[in-house]
Coordinates of C-alpha atoms in Angstrom, one line a residue:
Chain V
M9 CA -82.4 -52.8 -70.2
T10 CA -81.3 -56.2 -71.0
I11 CA -83.8 -58.9 -71.8
D12 CA -83.3 -60.5 -68.4
E13 CA -83.9 -57.2 -66.7
L14 CA -87.1 -56.8 -68.7
R15 CA -88.2 -60.3 -67.9
A16 CA -87.6 -59.7 -64.2
R17 CA -89.7 -56.5 -64.4
A18 CA -92.5 -58.3 -66.2
A19 CA -92.4 -61.1 -63.7
Q20 CA -92.9 -58.6 -60.9
R21 CA -96.1 -57.3 -62.4
Q22 CA -97.3 -60.7 -63.4
Q23 CA -96.9 -61.9 -59.9
T24 CA -99.0 -59.0 -58.5
C25 CA -101.6 -59.6 -61.2
S26 CA -101.7 -63.3 -60.3
Q27 CA -102.2 -62.4 -56.7
I28 CA -105.1 -60.1 -57.5
K29 CA -106.7 -62.7 -59.8
K30 CA -106.6 -65.3 -57.0
M31 CA -108.1 -62.7 -54.6
I32 CA -111.0 -61.9 -57.0
V33 CA -111.8 -65.5 -57.7
S34 CA -111.7 -66.4 -54.0
R35 CA -113.6 -63.4 -52.6
L36 CA -116.3 -63.4 -55.3
D37 CA -116.5 -67.2 -55.4
L38 CA -116.0 -67.4 -59.2
E39 CA -116.0 -70.8 -60.9
I40 CA -113.0 -70.0 -63.2
E41 CA -109.3 -70.6 -62.6
P42 CA -107.6 -67.3 -61.7
G43 CA -105.3 -67.7 -64.7
W44 CA -108.3 -67.5 -67.0
I45 CA -108.7 -63.8 -66.2
T46 CA -106.3 -61.8 -68.4
D47 CA -104.3 -58.8 -67.1
D48 CA -106.0 -56.4 -69.5
Q49 CA -109.7 -57.6 -69.7
P50 CA -112.4 -55.2 -68.5
L51 CA -113.7 -56.1 -65.1
F52 CA -117.1 -54.3 -64.8
G53 CA -120.0 -54.4 -67.3
R54 CA -118.1 -56.0 -70.1
G55 CA -115.5 -58.6 -69.3
L56 CA -115.7 -60.2 -65.8
E57 CA -119.1 -58.6 -65.4
L58 CA -118.6 -57.5 -61.8
D59 CA -121.2 -55.2 -60.3
S60 CA -121.2 -52.5 -57.6
L61 CA -121.6 -55.0 -54.8
D62 CA -118.6 -56.8 -56.1
V63 CA -116.6 -53.5 -56.0
L64 CA -117.5 -53.2 -52.3
E65 CA -116.2 -56.7 -51.6
L66 CA -113.0 -56.0 -53.5
Y67 CA -112.4 -52.7 -51.6
V68 CA -112.4 -54.8 -48.4
A69 CA -110.4 -57.6 -49.9
I70 CA -107.7 -55.3 -51.4
E71 CA -107.2 -53.5 -48.1
A72 CA -106.9 -56.8 -46.2
E73 CA -104.6 -58.4 -48.7
F74 CA -102.4 -55.4 -49.8
G75 CA -103.0 -52.9 -47.1
V76 CA -104.2 -50.3 -49.7
A77 CA -107.4 -48.4 -49.2
L78 CA -109.1 -47.6 -52.5
Y79 CA -112.4 -46.2 -51.2
D80 CA -111.9 -42.7 -52.6
S81 CA -110.5 -43.8 -55.9
D82 CA -112.4 -43.4 -59.1
M83 CA -113.7 -46.4 -61.0
A84 CA -110.7 -46.3 -63.4
V85 CA -108.6 -48.3 -60.9
F86 CA -110.9 -51.2 -61.7
G87 CA -110.4 -50.9 -65.4
S88 CA -108.4 -54.1 -65.5
V89 CA -106.3 -56.4 -63.2
S90 CA -103.2 -54.7 -64.5
R91 CA -104.6 -51.3 -63.6
L92 CA -105.4 -52.6 -60.1
A93 CA -101.8 -53.8 -59.8
D94 CA -100.6 -50.2 -60.4
E95 CA -102.7 -49.2 -57.4
V96 CA -101.7 -51.9 -55.0
D97 CA -98.0 -51.8 -55.9
P98 CA -97.0 -48.3 -57.0
A99 CA -93.4 -49.5 -57.7
L100 CA -94.8 -51.1 -60.9
R101 CA -95.5 -47.6 -62.3
A102 CA -91.9 -46.5 -61.8
P103 CA -90.1 -45.7 -65.1
A104 CA -88.2 -48.7 -66.4
Chain T
M102 CA -123.2 -56.0 -98.5
A103 CA -123.8 -52.2 -98.4
S104 CA -125.5 -50.3 -95.7
V105 CA -129.1 -49.5 -96.5
L106 CA -128.3 -46.0 -95.2
A107 CA -125.4 -45.5 -97.7
T108 CA -127.6 -43.3 -100.0
R109 CA -128.5 -41.2 -97.0
H110 CA -124.9 -40.3 -96.1
P111 CA -123.4 -37.1 -97.4
E112 CA -121.7 -37.3 -100.8
D113 CA -118.3 -36.8 -99.3
T114 CA -118.6 -39.7 -96.9
V115 CA -115.6 -42.0 -97.3
H116 CA -116.8 -45.6 -97.6
G117 CA -114.6 -48.6 -97.6
Q118 CA -114.7 -52.4 -97.8
V119 CA -114.5 -54.2 -94.4
G120 CA -114.8 -57.9 -95.0
D121 CA -118.0 -58.5 -96.9
A122 CA -119.5 -55.1 -96.2
T123 CA -119.1 -51.6 -97.6
V124 CA -119.3 -49.3 -94.6
P125 CA -118.8 -45.6 -93.9
L126 CA -115.2 -45.2 -92.6
R127 CA -115.6 -41.5 -91.9
F128 CA -118.2 -38.8 -92.5
S129 CA -116.0 -35.8 -91.7
S130 CA -112.6 -36.4 -90.1
L131 CA -111.4 -39.1 -87.8
A132 CA -110.2 -36.6 -85.2
E133 CA -113.6 -34.8 -85.2
E134 CA -115.6 -38.1 -85.0
Y135 CA -113.4 -39.5 -82.3
Q136 CA -113.9 -36.4 -80.2
V137 CA -117.7 -36.6 -80.6
L138 CA -117.6 -40.3 -79.6
R139 CA -115.4 -39.6 -76.5
E140 CA -116.9 -36.2 -75.5
R141 CA -120.5 -36.1 -76.6
A142 CA -122.6 -38.7 -78.5
A143 CA -122.1 -40.4 -81.8
V144 CA -124.6 -42.1 -84.0
L145 CA -123.2 -45.2 -85.8
D146 CA -124.4 -46.8 -89.0
L147 CA -123.8 -50.5 -88.1
G148 CA -125.2 -51.8 -91.4
G149 CA -122.1 -53.8 -91.9
H150 CA -123.2 -56.0 -89.0
R151 CA -125.3 -58.9 -90.3
L152 CA -128.3 -60.1 -88.4
I153 CA -128.9 -63.8 -88.4
E154 CA -131.9 -65.4 -86.8
I155 CA -132.0 -68.9 -85.3
T156 CA -135.4 -70.2 -84.6
G157 CA -137.2 -73.6 -84.0
P158 CA -137.3 -76.2 -81.3
A159 CA -133.6 -76.9 -81.4
A160 CA -132.5 -73.2 -81.7
V161 CA -131.2 -72.7 -78.2
D162 CA -129.4 -76.1 -78.2
F163 CA -127.8 -75.2 -81.5
A164 CA -126.8 -71.7 -80.3
Q165 CA -125.4 -73.2 -77.1
R166 CA -123.2 -75.5 -79.2
I167 CA -122.1 -72.7 -81.6
L168 CA -121.5 -69.9 -79.2
A169 CA -118.5 -69.9 -76.8
R170 CA -120.5 -68.3 -74.0
D171 CA -123.5 -69.7 -72.2
V172 CA -126.8 -68.7 -73.8
E173 CA -129.0 -71.5 -72.5
Y174 CA -130.9 -69.1 -70.3
L175 CA -130.6 -66.0 -72.5
T176 CA -134.1 -64.5 -72.2
S177 CA -135.6 -62.0 -74.6
D178 CA -134.7 -59.1 -72.4
R179 CA -131.0 -59.8 -72.5
C180 CA -128.1 -59.9 -74.9
M181 CA -124.4 -60.8 -74.6
M182 CA -121.2 -60.7 -76.5
S183 CA -119.6 -64.0 -77.4
L184 CA -117.0 -65.5 -79.6
V185 CA -117.9 -68.1 -82.3
L186 CA -115.0 -70.5 -82.8
D187 CA -114.3 -73.3 -85.3
D188 CA -113.2 -76.8 -84.2
S189 CA -109.6 -75.8 -84.0
G190 CA -110.4 -72.9 -81.6
Q191 CA -109.8 -70.2 -84.2
V192 CA -112.1 -67.2 -84.0
V193 CA -114.9 -67.2 -86.6
D194 CA -116.5 -64.1 -85.3
Q195 CA -117.4 -62.0 -82.3
V196 CA -121.1 -61.6 -82.1
I197 CA -123.8 -60.0 -79.9
A198 CA -126.5 -62.7 -79.2
F199 CA -130.0 -61.4 -78.5
G200 CA -132.4 -63.7 -76.7
R201 CA -135.7 -63.9 -78.5
E202 CA -139.0 -65.6 -77.7
D203 CA -138.5 -68.1 -80.4
G204 CA -134.7 -68.5 -80.4
L205 CA -131.9 -66.1 -80.8
L206 CA -130.7 -63.2 -83.1
L207 CA -127.0 -63.0 -83.8
E208 CA -125.4 -59.7 -84.8
S209 CA -122.0 -60.3 -86.5
S210 CA -119.0 -58.0 -86.2
C211 CA -118.5 -55.6 -89.1
G212 CA -118.0 -57.3 -92.4
A213 CA -117.9 -60.9 -90.9
G214 CA -121.5 -61.8 -91.7
S215 CA -120.9 -64.1 -94.6
R216 CA -118.2 -66.0 -92.7
L217 CA -120.5 -66.3 -89.7
L218 CA -123.5 -67.5 -91.8
D219 CA -121.3 -70.1 -93.6
H220 CA -120.1 -71.4 -90.3
L221 CA -123.7 -71.6 -88.9
L222 CA -124.9 -73.4 -92.0
A223 CA -122.0 -75.8 -91.9
H224 CA -123.0 -76.8 -88.4
A225 CA -126.8 -76.7 -89.0
V226 CA -129.0 -79.2 -87.2
E227 CA -132.6 -80.3 -87.7
G228 CA -135.0 -78.2 -85.8
A229 CA -132.9 -75.0 -85.9
E230 CA -133.8 -72.7 -88.7
I231 CA -131.1 -70.2 -89.7
A232 CA -132.2 -67.1 -91.6
D233 CA -130.2 -64.0 -92.7
R234 CA -132.5 -61.1 -91.6
S235 CA -130.2 -58.4 -93.0
A236 CA -132.5 -57.9 -96.0
D237 CA -135.2 -56.6 -93.7
L238 CA -133.4 -55.3 -90.6
T239 CA -130.5 -53.1 -89.9
V240 CA -128.7 -51.8 -86.8
I241 CA -128.1 -48.2 -85.7
G242 CA -125.9 -47.5 -82.7
L243 CA -125.4 -44.6 -80.3
E244 CA -122.2 -44.3 -78.3
G245 CA -120.7 -41.6 -76.1
P246 CA -120.7 -40.2 -72.6
Y247 CA -124.0 -38.3 -73.4
A248 CA -125.6 -41.0 -75.6
W249 CA -128.1 -41.5 -72.9
G250 CA -129.4 -38.0 -73.5
V251 CA -129.9 -38.8 -77.1
V252 CA -131.9 -41.9 -76.2
G253 CA -134.1 -39.7 -74.0
R254 CA -134.8 -37.1 -76.7
L255 CA -135.2 -39.7 -79.5
I256 CA -137.2 -42.4 -77.8
D257 CA -137.7 -42.6 -74.1
G258 CA -135.5 -41.4 -71.2
E259 CA -136.2 -44.5 -69.2
L260 CA -134.5 -46.7 -71.8
A261 CA -131.2 -44.8 -71.3
S262 CA -130.7 -46.3 -67.8
L263 CA -131.4 -49.9 -68.7
P264 CA -128.8 -52.2 -67.1
F265 CA -125.9 -53.2 -69.4
E266 CA -126.9 -55.9 -71.9
S267 CA -130.6 -55.4 -71.3
V268 CA -133.0 -55.5 -74.3
V269 CA -136.5 -54.2 -74.7
E270 CA -139.1 -54.0 -77.4
A271 CA -139.6 -50.3 -78.0
T272 CA -141.4 -48.0 -80.4
W273 CA -140.0 -45.1 -82.3
D274 CA -142.4 -43.0 -84.5
D275 CA -144.9 -45.9 -84.5
V276 CA -142.2 -48.3 -85.7
D277 CA -141.4 -51.4 -83.5
I278 CA -137.7 -51.6 -82.8
V279 CA -135.5 -53.8 -80.6
F280 CA -133.6 -51.5 -78.2
A281 CA -130.5 -52.7 -76.3
R282 CA -128.0 -51.2 -73.9
T283 CA -124.6 -52.4 -75.3
G284 CA -121.4 -50.6 -76.0
Y285 CA -118.1 -51.2 -77.7
T286 CA -116.0 -48.3 -76.5
G287 CA -116.4 -48.1 -72.7
E288 CA -118.8 -45.2 -73.2
Y289 CA -122.5 -45.4 -72.8
G290 CA -123.7 -47.4 -75.7
Y291 CA -127.0 -48.5 -77.2
Q292 CA -128.2 -50.3 -80.3
M293 CA -131.4 -50.1 -82.2
I294 CA -132.5 -53.0 -84.5
V295 CA -134.9 -51.4 -86.9
P296 CA -136.8 -52.4 -90.1
R297 CA -134.8 -51.3 -93.1
E298 CA -137.7 -49.3 -94.5
A299 CA -137.8 -47.2 -91.3
S300 CA -134.0 -46.9 -90.8
A301 CA -133.5 -43.7 -92.8
G302 CA -136.0 -41.9 -90.6
L303 CA -134.5 -43.1 -87.4
W304 CA -131.0 -42.2 -88.7
A305 CA -132.2 -38.7 -89.5
G306 CA -133.9 -38.4 -86.2
A307 CA -130.7 -39.5 -84.3
L308 CA -128.7 -37.0 -86.3
E309 CA -130.8 -34.2 -84.9
H310 CA -129.2 -34.9 -81.5
A311 CA -125.9 -36.5 -82.3
Q312 CA -123.1 -36.5 -84.9
A313 CA -122.3 -39.5 -87.2
A314 CA -119.1 -41.3 -86.6
G315 CA -117.6 -43.9 -88.9
Q316 CA -115.9 -47.2 -88.6
E317 CA -112.4 -45.7 -88.1
A318 CA -113.4 -43.7 -85.0
L319 CA -115.3 -46.6 -83.6
E320 CA -112.4 -49.1 -84.0
L321 CA -110.0 -46.6 -82.5
A322 CA -112.2 -46.1 -79.5
M323 CA -112.6 -49.9 -79.2
L324 CA -108.8 -50.4 -79.2
E325 CA -108.3 -47.8 -76.5
V326 CA -110.4 -49.9 -74.1
R327 CA -109.0 -53.2 -75.3
Q328 CA -112.3 -54.3 -76.9
P329 CA -111.3 -57.0 -79.3
I330 CA -111.5 -56.2 -83.0
P331 CA -111.6 -59.6 -84.7
R332 CA -110.6 -58.4 -88.1
H333 CA -107.4 -57.0 -86.8
E334 CA -106.6 -59.3 -83.9
A335 CA -107.8 -62.8 -84.9
T336 CA -104.8 -63.4 -87.1
P337 CA -104.4 -66.8 -88.7
G338 CA -103.3 -69.4 -86.2
A339 CA -103.8 -67.1 -83.1
T340 CA -105.6 -68.8 -80.2
V341 CA -108.1 -67.1 -78.0
I342 CA -105.5 -67.1 -75.3
E343 CA -103.0 -65.4 -77.4
I344 CA -105.6 -62.8 -78.5
G345 CA -106.5 -62.3 -74.8
A346 CA -110.2 -62.7 -75.5
N347 CA -110.8 -65.3 -72.7
W348 CA -113.6 -63.2 -71.3
L349 CA -115.7 -63.9 -74.5
V350 CA -115.5 -67.6 -73.7
D351 CA -117.3 -69.4 -70.9
I352 CA -114.7 -72.1 -70.4
T353 CA -116.9 -73.6 -67.5
K354 CA -119.5 -74.5 -70.1
D355 CA -119.5 -78.2 -70.8
D356 CA -119.4 -78.2 -74.5
F357 CA -119.2 -75.8 -77.5
V358 CA -117.4 -75.9 -80.8
G359 CA -113.7 -75.1 -80.3
R360 CA -113.8 -75.7 -76.5
A361 CA -111.2 -78.6 -76.5
A362 CA -108.7 -76.5 -78.5
V363 CA -109.1 -73.5 -76.3
L364 CA -108.7 -75.5 -73.2
E365 CA -105.6 -77.2 -74.6
A366 CA -104.1 -73.9 -75.4
F367 CA -104.8 -72.5 -72.0
E368 CA -103.5 -75.5 -70.2
A369 CA -100.3 -75.7 -72.3
G370 CA -99.6 -72.1 -71.5
S371 CA -97.6 -71.8 -74.7
G372 CA -97.8 -69.3 -77.5
R373 CA -97.6 -65.5 -77.2
R374 CA -99.7 -63.0 -75.4
T375 CA -101.1 -59.6 -76.5
V376 CA -100.0 -56.4 -74.9
G377 CA -100.7 -52.7 -75.7
F378 CA -97.9 -50.3 -76.5
T379 CA -97.4 -46.6 -77.3
G380 CA -94.5 -44.6 -78.6
C381 CA -92.5 -44.8 -81.8
E382 CA -93.0 -42.6 -84.9
G383 CA -95.7 -43.3 -87.4
V384 CA -97.9 -46.4 -87.4
P385 CA -96.0 -49.7 -87.6
A386 CA -97.5 -52.2 -89.9
P387 CA -98.8 -55.6 -88.7
G388 CA -95.9 -58.0 -88.6
T389 CA -93.3 -55.4 -87.6
R390 CA -90.9 -57.1 -85.3
V391 CA -90.8 -56.3 -81.6
L392 CA -87.4 -56.5 -79.8
A393 CA -86.6 -56.6 -76.1
G394 CA -83.0 -56.0 -75.1
G395 CA -82.1 -56.5 -78.8
Q396 CA -83.8 -59.9 -79.1
D397 CA -86.8 -60.6 -81.3
V398 CA -89.7 -61.4 -79.0
G399 CA -92.8 -60.9 -81.1
E400 CA -94.6 -58.8 -83.7
V401 CA -97.1 -55.9 -84.0
V402 CA -100.7 -57.1 -84.5
H403 CA -102.4 -53.8 -85.1
A404 CA -101.6 -50.2 -84.6
V405 CA -103.1 -46.8 -85.2
H406 CA -102.6 -43.2 -84.2
S407 CA -104.6 -42.6 -81.1
A408 CA -106.2 -39.2 -80.9
G409 CA -106.8 -39.8 -77.2
L410 CA -103.2 -40.5 -76.4
G411 CA -101.8 -38.1 -79.1
A412 CA -99.4 -40.9 -80.0
T413 CA -99.2 -44.2 -81.7
L414 CA -101.2 -47.0 -80.0
G415 CA -100.8 -50.6 -80.9
L416 CA -101.1 -54.2 -79.9
A417 CA -98.1 -56.5 -80.0
R418 CA -98.0 -60.3 -79.6
V419 CA -94.9 -61.1 -77.5
D420 CA -93.4 -64.0 -75.6
P421 CA -95.5 -64.6 -72.5
E422 CA -92.8 -63.7 -70.0
L423 CA -92.7 -60.2 -71.5
A424 CA -96.4 -59.6 -71.8
A425 CA -96.7 -57.0 -69.1
A426 CA -97.2 -53.2 -68.9
G427 CA -94.4 -50.8 -68.1
L428 CA -91.6 -52.3 -70.3
D429 CA -89.5 -50.5 -72.8
L430 CA -89.3 -52.4 -76.0
T431 CA -88.4 -51.6 -79.6
V432 CA -90.7 -51.7 -82.6
G433 CA -89.3 -51.2 -86.0
G434 CA -86.1 -49.8 -84.4
L435 CA -87.9 -47.2 -82.3
G436 CA -88.6 -47.3 -78.6
V437 CA -92.1 -48.1 -77.3
T438 CA -93.5 -48.6 -73.8
T439 CA -96.1 -51.3 -73.0
L440 CA -99.3 -50.2 -71.4
T441 CA -101.9 -51.0 -68.9
S442 CA -105.5 -51.3 -70.2
P443 CA -107.7 -49.4 -70.6
Y444 CA -105.4 -47.0 -72.5
I445 CA -107.9 -44.2 -72.3
V446 CA -110.4 -43.9 -69.4
P447 CA -113.8 -43.5 -70.9
K448 CA -115.5 -40.2 -69.8
S449 CA -118.7 -42.2 -69.2
W450 CA -117.1 -43.8 -66.2
S451 CA -117.4 -40.5 -64.3
I452 CA -120.7 -39.2 -65.7
P453 CA -123.9 -40.5 -64.3
I454 CA -127.1 -40.9 -66.3
I455 CA -129.5 -38.2 -65.1

């Protein structure tokens, strides 16, 4: 791929990640700017320190915002914002 | 600084220098110790982590100024991981801060104790006593998907299910210890702060239920879940934003050493960003150039062979518009693919404590 194609592909993921971060901050009423959350940081326990109640809130929020139901998914989908992006936009997982 | 347990380790243990500490790098083989850590339970000699006590009427205010996270209400039953920064926002160390009745106890990262102590002393204030407690205390860790079972057999099963970052005073074999639920690798993790004279007994006791793992296996497992390893990632000149360690900084806190520089870097949006990658042959050295579409876009920060992936796993610092998973880049002339974190899903995420 050319560098412009790679940048476009990266931008697609970064846009989805940005949308997820805004959703997390808004739904969980966090006091940080969405951009402070990194794509790869842990979300539960370490990192953003979300708990199981936060997960329930995010299940609802993700379905409302992205139309994706994650209720039966394992906790790995909440491993990071970027991992969540893979779930809400499967096109991101397609081979480059 | 050498671990007080060094003489207790088998003769063929491979020790190595990490910063100011001589630590066990591996006891048997990296592959075996990694498997123990990811599949069962590993006991860790964390004697390379220095313990520094801050006490006195100004202890909490001093710690609040030194630590990048908010410790104003860190009670004696809690601990938290935080960065310590210098005035320019560069990482001095990544510590675990334990709330204590009379102040705080800071646990340095491996081999960074002297640097941390020098930094604390350079910022010392009246009313905050700073004391290196490493002469009389040491740390032993347990980590792995069944580490909770070891806690039950070694001390008390109820301690195993403590909430993350909880701390209790406990007793092992009539010895008072500080017991904490922590974790570096995404697996169930615990730490025991123990008097040095009792540490050999506790180490031997833990080995009856778990297998020792060295620094190499621990750092590999940390990398796989994107737990920052300061000695590899905090390269000269790299900002917290470039390292991607924002979560170890409470930027909403009004004031702490380095805050202005971190905020400036965040608001500027400049610099590079860190992303994981796999692929290529061998293990590229730090500084190896990273290319995208034939153009130089960054460099390798740290790389290893990941036993979990069965392939090279590394971190690269690249131009921000290319810091994303799922891209095919080139490292040292060979193809790699950038990754989504965590790179390995810890087994503990699907195993309940029973």
